[in-house]
PDB file of C-alpha atoms in Angstrom:
ATOM      1  CA  MET Z  46       0.000   0.000   0.000  1.00  0.00           C
ATOM      2  CA  PHE Z  47       2.329   2.775   1.240  1.00  0.00           C
ATOM      3  CA  GLY Z  48       6.064   2.523   1.373  1.00  0.00           C
ATOM      4  CA  LEU Z  49       8.283   3.957   4.068  1.00  0.00           C
ATOM      5  CA  SER Z  50       9.252   7.004   2.018  1.00  0.00           C
ATOM      6  CA  GLU Z  51       5.604   7.896   1.296  1.00  0.00           C
ATOM      7  CA  LEU Z  52       4.701   7.634   4.979  1.00  0.00           C
ATOM      8  CA  ALA Z  53       7.678   9.818   5.897  1.00  0.00           C
ATOM      9  CA  ILE Z  54       6.605  12.506   3.414  1.00  0.00           C
ATOM     10  CA  ILE Z  55       3.026  12.433   4.706  1.00  0.00           C
ATOM     11  CA  LEU Z  56       4.271  12.690   8.294  1.00  0.00           C
ATOM     12  CA  ILE Z  57       6.490  15.675   7.453  1.00  0.00           C
ATOM     13  CA  VAL Z  58       3.605  17.451   5.710  1.00  0.00           C
ATOM     14  CA  VAL Z  59       1.228  16.817   8.638  1.00  0.00           C
ATOM     15  CA  ILE Z  60       3.795  18.087  11.142  1.00  0.00           C
ATOM     16  CA  ALA Z  61       4.444  21.186   9.023  1.00  0.00           C
ATOM     17  CA  VAL Z  62       0.729  21.954   8.769  1.00  0.00           C
ATOM     18  CA  LEU Z  63       0.039  21.421  12.455  1.00  0.00           C
ATOM     19  CA  ALA Z  64       3.144  23.274  13.622  1.00  0.00           C
ATOM     20  CA  ALA Z  65       2.881  26.207  11.196  1.00  0.00           C
ATOM     21  CA  LYS Z  66       2.181  28.629  14.055  1.00  0.00           C
ATOM     22  CA  LYS Z  67       5.293  27.561  15.938  1.00  0.00           C
ATOM     23  CA  LEU Z  68       7.734  27.487  13.003  1.00  0.00           C
ATOM     24  CA  PRO Z  69       8.663  31.214  13.041  1.00  0.00           C
ATOM     25  CA  GLU Z  70       9.278  31.043  16.785  1.00  0.00           C
ATOM     26  CA  LEU Z  71      11.432  27.939  16.377  1.00  0.00           C
ATOM     27  CA  ALA Z  72      13.420  29.587  13.608  1.00  0.00           C
ATOM     28  CA  ARG Z  73      14.075  32.671  15.759  1.00  0.00           C
ATOM     29  CA  SER Z  74      15.127  30.556  18.723  1.00  0.00           C
ATOM     30  CA  ALA Z  75      17.505  28.586  16.493  1.00  0.00           C
ATOM     31  CA  GLY Z  76      18.927  31.796  14.994  1.00  0.00           C
ATOM     32  CA  LYS Z  77      19.771  33.471  18.291  1.00  0.00           C
ATOM     33  CA  PRO Z  78      22.592  31.090  19.258  1.00  0.00           C
ATOM     34  CA  ALA Z  79      23.979  31.303  15.726  1.00  0.00           C
ATOM     35  CA  ARG Z  80      24.109  35.112  15.916  1.00  0.00           C
ATOM     36  CA  ILE Z  81      25.742  34.982  19.347  1.00  0.00           C
ATOM     37  CA  LEU Z  82      28.340  32.486  18.131  1.00  0.00           C
ATOM     38  CA  LYS Z  83      29.100  34.609  15.081  1.00  0.00           C
ATOM     39  CA  ALA Z  84      29.496  37.755  17.190  1.00  0.00           C
ATOM     40  CA  GLU Z  85      31.794  35.984  19.654  1.00  0.00           C
ATOM     41  CA  ALA Z  86      33.945  34.591  16.846  1.00  0.00           C
ATOM     42  CA  ARG Z  87      34.240  38.063  15.323  1.00  0.00           C
ATOM     43  CA  ALA Z  88      35.200  39.542  18.703  1.00  0.00           C
ATOM     44  CA  MET Z  89      37.851  36.875  19.264  1.00  0.00           C
ATOM     45  CA  LYS Z  90      39.301  37.553  15.815  1.00  0.00           C
ATOM     46  CA  GLU Z  91      39.476  41.284  16.557  1.00  0.00           C
ATOM     47  CA  VAL Z  92      41.187  40.631  19.896  1.00  0.00           C
ATOM     48  CA  LYS Z  93      43.775  38.415  18.220  1.00  0.00           C
ATOM     49  CA  GLU Z  94      44.439  41.076  15.590  1.00  0.00           C
ATOM     50  CA  VAL Z  95      44.859  43.766  18.250  1.00  0.00           C
ATOM     51  CA  LYS Z  96      47.191  41.583  20.299  1.00  0.00           C
ATOM     52  CA  GLY Z  97      49.190  40.728  17.195  1.00  0.00           C
ATOM     53  CA  THR Z  98      49.745  44.367  16.251  1.00  0.00           C
ATOM     54  CA  ALA Z  99      50.406  45.379  19.841  1.00  0.00           C
ATOM     55  CA  GLY Z 100      52.961  42.585  20.199  1.00  0.00           C
ATOM     56  CA  GLU Z 101      54.818  43.780  17.127  1.00  0.00           C
ATOM     57  CA  GLN Z 102      54.991  47.347  18.435  1.00  0.00           C
ATOM     58  CA  THR Z 103      56.344  46.457  21.872  1.00  0.00           C
ATOM     59  CA  ALA Z 104      58.915  43.925  20.639  1.00  0.00           C
ATOM     60  CA  PRO Z 105      62.512  45.080  21.029  1.00  0.00           C
ATOM     61  CA  ALA Z 106      64.380  45.865  17.798  1.00  0.00           C
TER      62      ALA Z 106
END
């Protein structure tokens, strides 16, 4: 009658229809940690760059 792949597709569609109200909220909650991680990585890169240039300036000739 139905194969496993057909049942999986039907299940995904049913979940998407029933959870349509919650999907934007779930997407926002998943995006927040990604934005935080990206900001922290950028800050760490800036700190390394500042330390690298400061280390070159204070090194004896």
